[in-house]
Amino acid sequence: LGRICSQYYCTVETMSTYNSLLKPTLSQIELLRVFSLSSEFKYLTVREEEKLELQKLMERVPIPIKETIEEPSAKVNVLLQSYISQLKLDGLALMADMVYVTQSAGRLMRAIYEIVLHRSWAQLADRCLNMCKMIDKR
């Protein structure tokens, strides 16, 4: 884990989160949830003026989100799915946050993929690799 952490420039908290939450039977919904709980996004907050737009985006994203719109992890999840689905954003603050999320997304998802690959979880590795491709190719 340490090698993967240093190779993908992940924080120790992120690696700890991945280590505790990754299970061989994770669905696509849960995989995105684990990604959105990365400590790299701990400073992203849900602003009052973004709630309405985030709610609209939450209804349009392809993979349902379990968290409420108040949680920062839900915001990260919505922004990543919006980026992959090429949904349009209105707010400038939301666009800035999306740029921040998407800059880290490929690197963090690749780190999750490496962890899963080292654990020999084939189905989850396939899901992670597909997610990595979606992020890279949009």
mmCIF file of C-alpha atoms in Angstrom, residues 17 21 29-46 54 58 61 63-81 101:
data_model
loop_
_atom_site.group_PDB
_atom_site.id
_atom_site.type_symbol
_atom_site.label_atom_id
_atom_site.label_comp_id
_atom_site.label_asym_id
_atom_site.label_seq_id
_atom_site.Cartn_x
_atom_site.Cartn_y
_atom_site.Cartn_z
ATOM 1 C CA THR A 17 -9.980 4.800 3.782
ATOM 2 C CA LEU A 21 -13.752 0.266 2.627
ATOM 3 C CA ILE A 29 -22.372 2.828 -6.682
ATOM 4 C CA GLU A 30 -20.201 1.794 -3.739
ATOM 5 C CA LEU A 31 -16.988 2.173 -5.761
ATOM 6 C CA LEU A 32 -17.858 5.796 -6.544
ATOM 7 C CA ARG A 33 -18.710 6.323 -2.875
ATOM 8 C CA VAL A 34 -15.286 5.001 -1.783
ATOM 9 C CA PHE A 35 -13.649 7.324 -4.339
ATOM 10 C CA SER A 36 -15.625 10.328 -3.117
ATOM 11 C CA LEU A 37 -14.523 9.701 0.483
ATOM 12 C CA SER A 38 -10.858 10.331 -0.434
ATOM 13 C CA SER A 39 -9.198 12.776 1.945
ATOM 14 C CA GLU A 40 -7.978 14.814 -1.039
ATOM 15 C CA PHE A 41 -11.508 16.224 -1.209
ATOM 16 C CA LYS A 42 -11.906 17.036 2.499
ATOM 17 C CA TYR A 43 -11.754 20.790 1.830
ATOM 18 C CA LEU A 44 -14.571 20.751 -0.730
ATOM 19 C CA THR A 45 -17.721 22.056 0.897
ATOM 20 C CA VAL A 46 -21.290 22.312 -0.304
ATOM 21 C CA LEU A 54 -26.323 19.923 -7.371
ATOM 22 C CA MET A 58 -28.027 14.462 -8.833
ATOM 23 C CA VAL A 61 -26.387 11.406 -13.213
ATOM 24 C CA ILE A 63 -25.430 6.052 -11.215
ATOM 25 C CA PRO A 64 -27.642 6.839 -8.184
ATOM 26 C CA ILE A 65 -26.035 8.486 -5.151
ATOM 27 C CA LYS A 66 -26.937 7.297 -1.641
ATOM 28 C CA GLU A 67 -25.741 10.352 0.301
ATOM 29 C CA THR A 68 -27.726 13.530 0.811
ATOM 30 C CA ILE A 69 -26.775 16.688 -1.058
ATOM 31 C CA GLU A 70 -25.480 18.207 2.211
ATOM 32 C CA GLU A 71 -22.464 15.861 2.304
ATOM 33 C CA PRO A 72 -19.247 16.848 0.483
ATOM 34 C CA SER A 73 -18.764 13.257 -0.701
ATOM 35 C CA ALA A 74 -22.073 13.482 -2.578
ATOM 36 C CA LYS A 75 -20.834 16.660 -4.272
ATOM 37 C CA VAL A 76 -17.599 14.925 -5.357
ATOM 38 C CA ASN A 77 -19.598 11.965 -6.652
ATOM 39 C CA VAL A 78 -22.015 14.204 -8.601
ATOM 40 C CA LEU A 79 -19.175 16.255 -10.103
ATOM 41 C CA LEU A 80 -17.257 13.162 -11.242
ATOM 42 C CA GLN A 81 -20.320 11.610 -12.851
ATOM 43 C CA VAL A 101 -12.077 16.794 -8.735
#
